């Protein structure tokens, strides 16, 4: 998964361009920057890589979600359907937009189940936020159809899925907008960074303005620009964009390495009777940041996840008990214990969250163990890891 493993001379060279001029800001300062526009170059490279009409780089994946929601007109009182297995940033983004998160179950893709989404629709539903978890795809074709049929906005969070595709098309380009993260542990990193992509000129215009206090960025005189609507500061710096630019050039090699490493571990795990894998609507499009195992029951999954690191197989995640990624640990916003309550809390719109219960998602996540794929394993380390993985699984499942 992490591009930080391959930080090197290429990144240092790009950053040195920026340090050489001292123009750390992405806008204006045209003369002193001596032709270096790293954020713009990153955006051009993303457009090309993703086949997207527009890409806007910003300060984080969370910022990208905030900008996308503002640009798509998701606001006060709107309901946004979200999965319970995601990164908590998606829920934060919905809340910051003034909207209300409505949870729908995931299925064995580990992403939103289309039937559960349909059942969660109410007259107040505005959007469906599909999160492509652990480097691979939701049932994006069916979810896109559903959104079209029910006249809902489709927003994609592809923060963990840069480079992944469904039937050849990049994840993040199916919805009205798609969001990416380049934080320190993502497939490529800027240190901190993110991006919104969209095919819609107006959505792009609003998203880029929203991340810079509503500036329209028409012309190059900051003083003469207008503010068509409000925004705040979610700008990416030139230093961060420079790192991302070097990292993006490595994406294909990263994907190739991840797929090779994941494939070896998959063969080892598949040799053990009873091991199943996460369902992939298009296996060829998996970016292979993780290998996701579905074990026969929760007790086995917990025991395997606990034993793997003892046997030298580190990077095993048991999401069911995880702080950041599964709703069961999110009392910090469910119970509303905040010094500055959100309007949604004051109005009681989040009261239902304190008793949120999703047994169908629990039944899947409690059996899931994900193995993080690293780039730096040598062939020997990979072979040893595969053997030990198979041995641990064999011991528990036989
Ligand atoms: C990392 C992540 C985000 C947020 O990205 P940041 O850049 O850390 O703000 C959003 N959604 C998912 C699924 C993520 O994994």
PDB file of C-alpha atoms in Angstrom, residues 35-293:
ATOM      1  CA  UNK A  35       7.867  28.297 -14.264  1.00  0.00           C
ATOM      2  CA  UNK A  36       7.344  25.832 -11.409  1.00  0.00           C
ATOM      3  CA  UNK A  37       3.649  25.011 -10.919  1.00  0.00           C
ATOM      4  CA  UNK A  38       3.737  21.717  -9.032  1.00  0.00           C
ATOM      5  CA  UNK A  39       0.062  21.606  -8.030  1.00  0.00           C
ATOM      6  CA  UNK A  40      -0.988  22.297 -11.599  1.00  0.00           C
ATOM      7  CA  UNK A  41       1.407  19.649 -12.905  1.00  0.00           C
ATOM      8  CA  UNK A  42       0.066  17.149 -10.392  1.00  0.00           C
ATOM      9  CA  UNK A  43      -3.469  17.922 -11.547  1.00  0.00           C
ATOM     10  CA  UNK A  44      -2.521  17.484 -15.203  1.00  0.00           C
ATOM     11  CA  UNK A  45      -0.842  14.165 -14.407  1.00  0.00           C
ATOM     12  CA  UNK A  46      -3.894  12.974 -12.467  1.00  0.00           C
ATOM     13  CA  UNK A  47      -6.224  13.941 -15.307  1.00  0.00           C
ATOM     14  CA  UNK A  48      -4.117  11.987 -17.714  1.00  0.00           C
ATOM     15  CA  UNK A  49      -3.670   8.955 -15.450  1.00  0.00           C
ATOM     16  CA  UNK A  50      -7.356   8.771 -14.569  1.00  0.00           C
ATOM     17  CA  UNK A  51      -8.836   9.866 -17.865  1.00  0.00           C
ATOM     18  CA  UNK A  52     -10.712  12.571 -15.950  1.00  0.00           C
ATOM     19  CA  UNK A  53     -11.845  15.858 -17.458  1.00  0.00           C
ATOM     20  CA  UNK A  54     -10.943  17.793 -14.300  1.00  0.00           C
ATOM     21  CA  UNK A  55      -8.738  17.161 -11.282  1.00  0.00           C
ATOM     22  CA  UNK A  56      -8.263  19.533  -8.372  1.00  0.00           C
ATOM     23  CA  UNK A  57      -5.523  18.896  -5.826  1.00  0.00           C
ATOM     24  CA  UNK A  58      -6.162  19.935  -2.226  1.00  0.00           C
ATOM     25  CA  UNK A  59      -4.716  19.522   1.248  1.00  0.00           C
ATOM     26  CA  UNK A  60      -6.097  16.066   2.140  1.00  0.00           C
ATOM     27  CA  UNK A  61      -8.571  13.374   1.236  1.00  0.00           C
ATOM     28  CA  UNK A  62     -10.855  14.781   3.917  1.00  0.00           C
ATOM     29  CA  UNK A  63     -10.618  18.187   2.205  1.00  0.00           C
ATOM     30  CA  UNK A  64     -11.412  16.544  -1.112  1.00  0.00           C
ATOM     31  CA  UNK A  65     -14.583  15.075   0.393  1.00  0.00           C
ATOM     32  CA  UNK A  66     -15.574  18.438   1.886  1.00  0.00           C
ATOM     33  CA  UNK A  67     -14.956  20.219  -1.411  1.00  0.00           C
ATOM     34  CA  UNK A  68     -16.813  17.592  -3.425  1.00  0.00           C
ATOM     35  CA  UNK A  69     -19.834  17.725  -1.150  1.00  0.00           C
ATOM     36  CA  UNK A  70     -19.932  21.520  -1.236  1.00  0.00           C
ATOM     37  CA  UNK A  71     -19.543  21.485  -5.014  1.00  0.00           C
ATOM     38  CA  UNK A  72     -22.315  18.918  -5.428  1.00  0.00           C
ATOM     39  CA  UNK A  73     -24.715  20.984  -3.365  1.00  0.00           C
ATOM     40  CA  UNK A  74     -24.890  18.538  -0.449  1.00  0.00           C
ATOM     41  CA  UNK A  75     -25.879  20.627   2.561  1.00  0.00           C
ATOM     42  CA  UNK A  76     -28.091  21.280   5.547  1.00  0.00           C
ATOM     43  CA  UNK A  77     -30.416  18.402   6.357  1.00  0.00           C
ATOM     44  CA  UNK A  78     -29.594  16.306   3.305  1.00  0.00           C
ATOM     45  CA  UNK A  79     -29.157  12.628   3.991  1.00  0.00           C
ATOM     46  CA  UNK A  80     -26.078  10.916   2.607  1.00  0.00           C
ATOM     47  CA  UNK A  81     -25.969   7.121   2.568  1.00  0.00           C
ATOM     48  CA  UNK A  82     -22.617   5.855   3.849  1.00  0.00           C
ATOM     49  CA  UNK A  83     -21.050   2.479   4.666  1.00  0.00           C
ATOM     50  CA  UNK A  84     -20.162   1.503   8.259  1.00  0.00           C
ATOM     51  CA  UNK A  85     -16.799   0.136   7.075  1.00  0.00           C
ATOM     52  CA  UNK A  86     -14.803   3.092   5.785  1.00  0.00           C
ATOM     53  CA  UNK A  87     -12.439   5.657   7.236  1.00  0.00           C
ATOM     54  CA  UNK A  88     -14.140   7.969   9.721  1.00  0.00           C
ATOM     55  CA  UNK A  89     -13.247  10.949   7.477  1.00  0.00           C
ATOM     56  CA  UNK A  90     -16.273  10.167   5.294  1.00  0.00           C
ATOM     57  CA  UNK A  91     -18.608  10.653   8.224  1.00  0.00           C
ATOM     58  CA  UNK A  92     -16.755  13.829   9.239  1.00  0.00           C
ATOM     59  CA  UNK A  93     -17.181  15.165   5.707  1.00  0.00           C
ATOM     60  CA  UNK A  94     -20.935  14.546   5.736  1.00  0.00           C
ATOM     61  CA  UNK A  95     -21.283  16.199   9.148  1.00  0.00           C
ATOM     62  CA  UNK A  96     -19.192  19.221   8.129  1.00  0.00           C
ATOM     63  CA  UNK A  97     -21.408  19.667   5.079  1.00  0.00           C
ATOM     64  CA  UNK A  98     -24.331  20.047   7.503  1.00  0.00           C
ATOM     65  CA  UNK A  99     -25.753  16.784   6.240  1.00  0.00           C
ATOM     66  CA  UNK A 100     -26.820  13.606   8.023  1.00  0.00           C
ATOM     67  CA  UNK A 101     -25.043  10.254   7.558  1.00  0.00           C
ATOM     68  CA  UNK A 102     -27.387   7.304   7.048  1.00  0.00           C
ATOM     69  CA  UNK A 103     -25.666   3.941   7.319  1.00  0.00           C
ATOM     70  CA  UNK A 104     -26.378   1.045   4.974  1.00  0.00           C
ATOM     71  CA  UNK A 105     -24.837  -2.432   5.220  1.00  0.00           C
ATOM     72  CA  UNK A 106     -21.841  -3.683   3.310  1.00  0.00           C
ATOM     73  CA  UNK A 107     -21.747  -7.084   1.601  1.00  0.00           C
ATOM     74  CA  UNK A 108     -18.854  -9.466   0.894  1.00  0.00           C
ATOM     75  CA  UNK A 109     -17.264  -6.879  -1.382  1.00  0.00           C
ATOM     76  CA  UNK A 110     -16.623  -5.063   1.967  1.00  0.00           C
ATOM     77  CA  UNK A 111     -18.349  -2.092   0.312  1.00  0.00           C
ATOM     78  CA  UNK A 112     -21.951  -0.856   0.187  1.00  0.00           C
ATOM     79  CA  UNK A 113     -24.551  -3.491  -0.707  1.00  0.00           C
ATOM     80  CA  UNK A 114     -26.849  -2.119  -3.452  1.00  0.00           C
ATOM     81  CA  UNK A 115     -29.994  -3.614  -1.880  1.00  0.00           C
ATOM     82  CA  UNK A 116     -29.122  -2.093   1.510  1.00  0.00           C
ATOM     83  CA  UNK A 117     -28.585   1.302  -0.107  1.00  0.00           C
ATOM     84  CA  UNK A 118     -31.938   1.099  -1.829  1.00  0.00           C
ATOM     85  CA  UNK A 119     -33.653   0.210   1.452  1.00  0.00           C
ATOM     86  CA  UNK A 120     -32.037   3.222   3.172  1.00  0.00           C
ATOM     87  CA  UNK A 121     -33.400   5.795   0.711  1.00  0.00           C
ATOM     88  CA  UNK A 122     -35.880   8.326   2.130  1.00  0.00           C
ATOM     89  CA  UNK A 123     -37.380  11.511   0.650  1.00  0.00           C
ATOM     90  CA  UNK A 124     -34.424  13.413   2.199  1.00  0.00           C
ATOM     91  CA  UNK A 125     -31.690  11.269   0.584  1.00  0.00           C
ATOM     92  CA  UNK A 126     -29.473  13.447  -1.568  1.00  0.00           C
ATOM     93  CA  UNK A 127     -26.399  11.339  -2.235  1.00  0.00           C
ATOM     94  CA  UNK A 128     -24.725   7.968  -1.900  1.00  0.00           C
ATOM     95  CA  UNK A 129     -21.103   8.044  -0.778  1.00  0.00           C
ATOM     96  CA  UNK A 130     -19.507   4.865  -2.104  1.00  0.00           C
ATOM     97  CA  UNK A 131     -16.164   4.016  -0.520  1.00  0.00           C
ATOM     98  CA  UNK A 132     -13.857   1.650  -2.407  1.00  0.00           C
ATOM     99  CA  UNK A 133     -12.189   0.028   0.578  1.00  0.00           C
ATOM    100  CA  UNK A 134      -8.781  -1.607   0.805  1.00  0.00           C
ATOM    101  CA  UNK A 135      -7.723  -0.907  -2.748  1.00  0.00           C
ATOM    102  CA  UNK A 136     -10.605  -2.547  -4.589  1.00  0.00           C
ATOM    103  CA  UNK A 137     -14.035  -1.859  -5.971  1.00  0.00           C
ATOM    104  CA  UNK A 138     -17.556  -1.653  -4.707  1.00  0.00           C
ATOM    105  CA  UNK A 139     -20.305  -2.914  -7.029  1.00  0.00           C
ATOM    106  CA  UNK A 140     -19.927   0.418  -8.729  1.00  0.00           C
ATOM    107  CA  UNK A 141     -21.912  -0.401 -11.871  1.00  0.00           C
ATOM    108  CA  UNK A 142     -24.968  -1.414  -9.865  1.00  0.00           C
ATOM    109  CA  UNK A 143     -24.607   1.470  -7.430  1.00  0.00           C
ATOM    110  CA  UNK A 144     -24.288   3.918 -10.331  1.00  0.00           C
ATOM    111  CA  UNK A 145     -27.429   2.460 -11.935  1.00  0.00           C
ATOM    112  CA  UNK A 146     -29.283   2.760  -8.665  1.00  0.00           C
ATOM    113  CA  UNK A 147     -28.279   6.414  -8.262  1.00  0.00           C
ATOM    114  CA  UNK A 148     -29.391   7.180 -11.807  1.00  0.00           C
ATOM    115  CA  UNK A 149     -32.702   5.408 -11.344  1.00  0.00           C
ATOM    116  CA  UNK A 150     -33.468   7.108  -8.004  1.00  0.00           C
ATOM    117  CA  UNK A 151     -32.056  10.497  -9.023  1.00  0.00           C
ATOM    118  CA  UNK A 152     -29.349  10.556  -6.341  1.00  0.00           C
ATOM    119  CA  UNK A 153     -25.878  12.066  -6.477  1.00  0.00           C
ATOM    120  CA  UNK A 154     -23.133   9.413  -6.640  1.00  0.00           C
ATOM    121  CA  UNK A 155     -19.972  10.479  -4.813  1.00  0.00           C
ATOM    122  CA  UNK A 156     -16.994   8.108  -4.783  1.00  0.00           C
ATOM    123  CA  UNK A 157     -14.313   7.915  -2.138  1.00  0.00           C
ATOM    124  CA  UNK A 158     -11.361   6.275  -3.875  1.00  0.00           C
ATOM    125  CA  UNK A 159      -8.869   7.446  -1.218  1.00  0.00           C
ATOM    126  CA  UNK A 160      -7.602   3.884  -0.829  1.00  0.00           C
ATOM    127  CA  UNK A 161      -8.035   2.871  -4.442  1.00  0.00           C
ATOM    128  CA  UNK A 162      -5.851   5.033  -6.667  1.00  0.00           C
ATOM    129  CA  UNK A 163      -4.950   2.933  -9.695  1.00  0.00           C
ATOM    130  CA  UNK A 164      -7.785   0.439  -9.172  1.00  0.00           C
ATOM    131  CA  UNK A 165     -10.306   0.013 -11.981  1.00  0.00           C
ATOM    132  CA  UNK A 166     -13.657  -1.580 -12.739  1.00  0.00           C
ATOM    133  CA  UNK A 167     -13.816  -3.027 -16.260  1.00  0.00           C
ATOM    134  CA  UNK A 168     -10.849  -0.890 -17.178  1.00  0.00           C
ATOM    135  CA  UNK A 169     -12.251   2.384 -15.889  1.00  0.00           C
ATOM    136  CA  UNK A 170     -10.536   4.041 -12.905  1.00  0.00           C
ATOM    137  CA  UNK A 171     -12.422   3.996  -9.618  1.00  0.00           C
ATOM    138  CA  UNK A 172     -13.328   7.562  -8.743  1.00  0.00           C
ATOM    139  CA  UNK A 173     -14.504   8.385 -12.280  1.00  0.00           C
ATOM    140  CA  UNK A 174     -17.961   6.768 -12.124  1.00  0.00           C
ATOM    141  CA  UNK A 175     -19.617   9.322  -9.858  1.00  0.00           C
ATOM    142  CA  UNK A 176     -20.496  12.998 -10.151  1.00  0.00           C
ATOM    143  CA  UNK A 177     -17.170  13.427  -8.344  1.00  0.00           C
ATOM    144  CA  UNK A 178     -14.438  11.154  -7.006  1.00  0.00           C
ATOM    145  CA  UNK A 179     -12.052  11.797  -4.117  1.00  0.00           C
ATOM    146  CA  UNK A 180      -8.496  10.596  -3.495  1.00  0.00           C
ATOM    147  CA  UNK A 181      -6.115  10.869  -0.563  1.00  0.00           C
ATOM    148  CA  UNK A 182      -2.344  11.155  -0.670  1.00  0.00           C
ATOM    149  CA  UNK A 183      -1.774  11.046   3.070  1.00  0.00           C
ATOM    150  CA  UNK A 184       1.300   9.281   4.397  1.00  0.00           C
ATOM    151  CA  UNK A 185      -0.052   5.720   4.281  1.00  0.00           C
ATOM    152  CA  UNK A 186      -1.846   5.783   0.927  1.00  0.00           C
ATOM    153  CA  UNK A 187      -0.768   4.156  -2.360  1.00  0.00           C
ATOM    154  CA  UNK A 188       1.056   7.349  -3.278  1.00  0.00           C
ATOM    155  CA  UNK A 189       1.781  10.101  -0.780  1.00  0.00           C
ATOM    156  CA  UNK A 190       2.307  13.867  -0.722  1.00  0.00           C
ATOM    157  CA  UNK A 191       2.846  13.746   3.051  1.00  0.00           C
ATOM    158  CA  UNK A 192      -0.629  15.244   3.203  1.00  0.00           C
ATOM    159  CA  UNK A 193      -2.748  15.785   0.120  1.00  0.00           C
ATOM    160  CA  UNK A 194      -5.832  14.841  -1.822  1.00  0.00           C
ATOM    161  CA  UNK A 195      -7.728  15.450  -5.032  1.00  0.00           C
ATOM    162  CA  UNK A 196     -11.222  15.714  -6.456  1.00  0.00           C
ATOM    163  CA  UNK A 197     -11.938  14.580 -10.010  1.00  0.00           C
ATOM    164  CA  UNK A 198     -15.062  15.267 -12.002  1.00  0.00           C
ATOM    165  CA  UNK A 199     -16.314  15.382 -15.575  1.00  0.00           C
ATOM    166  CA  UNK A 200     -18.565  18.351 -14.761  1.00  0.00           C
ATOM    167  CA  UNK A 201     -17.215  21.873 -15.440  1.00  0.00           C
ATOM    168  CA  UNK A 202     -19.415  23.507 -12.813  1.00  0.00           C
ATOM    169  CA  UNK A 203     -18.612  20.953 -10.104  1.00  0.00           C
ATOM    170  CA  UNK A 204     -14.924  21.483 -10.797  1.00  0.00           C
ATOM    171  CA  UNK A 205     -15.279  25.258 -10.684  1.00  0.00           C
ATOM    172  CA  UNK A 206     -17.045  25.128  -7.330  1.00  0.00           C
ATOM    173  CA  UNK A 207     -14.651  22.555  -5.847  1.00  0.00           C
ATOM    174  CA  UNK A 208     -11.532  24.540  -6.676  1.00  0.00           C
ATOM    175  CA  UNK A 209     -13.084  27.759  -5.392  1.00  0.00           C
ATOM    176  CA  UNK A 210     -14.317  26.098  -2.180  1.00  0.00           C
ATOM    177  CA  UNK A 211     -10.779  25.004  -1.275  1.00  0.00           C
ATOM    178  CA  UNK A 212      -9.507  28.596  -1.501  1.00  0.00           C
ATOM    179  CA  UNK A 213     -12.030  30.799   0.325  1.00  0.00           C
ATOM    180  CA  UNK A 214     -14.357  30.921  -2.661  1.00  0.00           C
ATOM    181  CA  UNK A 215     -11.842  32.681  -4.937  1.00  0.00           C
ATOM    182  CA  UNK A 216     -12.899  32.125  -8.521  1.00  0.00           C
ATOM    183  CA  UNK A 217      -9.282  31.983  -9.792  1.00  0.00           C
ATOM    184  CA  UNK A 218     -10.254  33.764 -12.969  1.00  0.00           C
ATOM    185  CA  UNK A 219      -7.393  35.913 -14.155  1.00  0.00           C
ATOM    186  CA  UNK A 220      -4.245  36.150 -12.100  1.00  0.00           C
ATOM    187  CA  UNK A 221      -4.916  39.134  -9.876  1.00  0.00           C
ATOM    188  CA  UNK A 222      -6.046  37.845  -6.515  1.00  0.00           C
ATOM    189  CA  UNK A 223      -7.427  41.259  -5.594  1.00  0.00           C
ATOM    190  CA  UNK A 224      -9.730  41.440  -8.623  1.00  0.00           C
ATOM    191  CA  UNK A 225     -11.191  37.963  -8.256  1.00  0.00           C
ATOM    192  CA  UNK A 226     -14.775  37.561  -7.178  1.00  0.00           C
ATOM    193  CA  UNK A 227     -16.187  35.176  -4.590  1.00  0.00           C
ATOM    194  CA  UNK A 228     -19.200  33.486  -6.137  1.00  0.00           C
ATOM    195  CA  UNK A 229     -19.829  31.493  -2.947  1.00  0.00           C
ATOM    196  CA  UNK A 230     -18.170  30.690   0.337  1.00  0.00           C
ATOM    197  CA  UNK A 231     -15.270  28.384   0.883  1.00  0.00           C
ATOM    198  CA  UNK A 232     -12.381  27.920   3.251  1.00  0.00           C
ATOM    199  CA  UNK A 233      -8.733  26.927   3.107  1.00  0.00           C
ATOM    200  CA  UNK A 234      -8.064  23.417   1.867  1.00  0.00           C
ATOM    201  CA  UNK A 235      -5.161  24.369  -0.409  1.00  0.00           C
ATOM    202  CA  UNK A 236      -2.291  22.026  -1.135  1.00  0.00           C
ATOM    203  CA  UNK A 237       1.180  23.567  -0.907  1.00  0.00           C
ATOM    204  CA  UNK A 238       3.700  23.388  -3.716  1.00  0.00           C
ATOM    205  CA  UNK A 239       5.998  21.297  -1.506  1.00  0.00           C
ATOM    206  CA  UNK A 240       3.364  18.625  -1.005  1.00  0.00           C
ATOM    207  CA  UNK A 241       2.302  18.677  -4.643  1.00  0.00           C
ATOM    208  CA  UNK A 242       5.937  18.263  -5.708  1.00  0.00           C
ATOM    209  CA  UNK A 243       6.226  15.030  -3.699  1.00  0.00           C
ATOM    210  CA  UNK A 244       2.963  13.752  -5.180  1.00  0.00           C
ATOM    211  CA  UNK A 245       4.152  14.432  -8.692  1.00  0.00           C
ATOM    212  CA  UNK A 246       7.207  12.213  -8.239  1.00  0.00           C
ATOM    213  CA  UNK A 247       5.103   9.564  -6.514  1.00  0.00           C
ATOM    214  CA  UNK A 248       2.450   9.465  -9.238  1.00  0.00           C
ATOM    215  CA  UNK A 249       5.137   8.589 -11.786  1.00  0.00           C
ATOM    216  CA  UNK A 250       5.825   5.465  -9.713  1.00  0.00           C
ATOM    217  CA  UNK A 251       2.198   4.354  -9.577  1.00  0.00           C
ATOM    218  CA  UNK A 252       2.395   1.699 -12.279  1.00  0.00           C
ATOM    219  CA  UNK A 253       5.455   0.101 -10.711  1.00  0.00           C
ATOM    220  CA  UNK A 254       3.774   0.240  -7.298  1.00  0.00           C
ATOM    221  CA  UNK A 255       0.675  -1.521  -8.677  1.00  0.00           C
ATOM    222  CA  UNK A 256       2.714  -4.174 -10.433  1.00  0.00           C
ATOM    223  CA  UNK A 257       4.691  -4.922  -7.268  1.00  0.00           C
ATOM    224  CA  UNK A 258       1.580  -4.999  -5.075  1.00  0.00           C
ATOM    225  CA  UNK A 259      -0.187  -7.361  -7.456  1.00  0.00           C
ATOM    226  CA  UNK A 260       2.758  -9.725  -7.550  1.00  0.00           C
ATOM    227  CA  UNK A 261       3.082  -9.765  -3.749  1.00  0.00           C
ATOM    228  CA  UNK A 262      -0.653 -10.110  -3.196  1.00  0.00           C
ATOM    229  CA  UNK A 263      -0.874 -12.913  -5.767  1.00  0.00           C
ATOM    230  CA  UNK A 264       1.784 -14.956  -3.956  1.00  0.00           C
ATOM    231  CA  UNK A 265       0.028 -14.601  -0.596  1.00  0.00           C
ATOM    232  CA  UNK A 266      -3.337 -15.372  -2.179  1.00  0.00           C
ATOM    233  CA  UNK A 267      -2.083 -18.691  -3.573  1.00  0.00           C
ATOM    234  CA  UNK A 268      -0.704 -19.592  -0.138  1.00  0.00           C
ATOM    235  CA  UNK A 269      -3.971 -18.710   1.645  1.00  0.00           C
ATOM    236  CA  UNK A 270      -6.098 -20.445  -0.982  1.00  0.00           C
ATOM    237  CA  UNK A 271      -4.237 -23.700  -0.331  1.00  0.00           C
ATOM    238  CA  UNK A 272      -5.982 -23.927   3.055  1.00  0.00           C
ATOM    239  CA  UNK A 273      -9.511 -25.384   3.007  1.00  0.00           C
ATOM    240  CA  UNK A 274     -12.121 -23.007   4.424  1.00  0.00           C
ATOM    241  CA  UNK A 275     -10.365 -19.762   3.479  1.00  0.00           C
ATOM    242  CA  UNK A 276     -12.472 -17.461   1.332  1.00  0.00           C
ATOM    243  CA  UNK A 277     -11.645 -14.054  -0.017  1.00  0.00           C
ATOM    244  CA  UNK A 278     -13.435 -10.756  -0.282  1.00  0.00           C
ATOM    245  CA  UNK A 279     -15.683 -10.727  -3.351  1.00  0.00           C
ATOM    246  CA  UNK A 280     -14.228  -8.663  -6.185  1.00  0.00           C
ATOM    247  CA  UNK A 281     -16.672  -7.548  -8.905  1.00  0.00           C
ATOM    248  CA  UNK A 282     -13.672  -7.277 -11.264  1.00  0.00           C
ATOM    249  CA  UNK A 283     -10.564  -9.066  -9.895  1.00  0.00           C
ATOM    250  CA  UNK A 284      -8.316  -7.617 -12.597  1.00  0.00           C
ATOM    251  CA  UNK A 285      -8.985  -4.095 -11.306  1.00  0.00           C
ATOM    252  CA  UNK A 286      -7.828  -4.696  -7.712  1.00  0.00           C
ATOM    253  CA  UNK A 287      -4.928  -2.367  -6.869  1.00  0.00           C
ATOM    254  CA  UNK A 288      -3.809  -5.068  -4.408  1.00  0.00           C
ATOM    255  CA  UNK A 289      -2.995  -2.880  -1.420  1.00  0.00           C
ATOM    256  CA  UNK A 290      -4.428  -5.644   0.793  1.00  0.00           C
ATOM    257  CA  UNK A 291      -5.301  -9.307   0.674  1.00  0.00           C
ATOM    258  CA  UNK A 292      -8.695  -9.612   2.391  1.00  0.00           C
ATOM    259  CA  UNK A 293      -9.544 -13.009   3.892  1.00  0.00           C
TER     260      UNK A 293
END
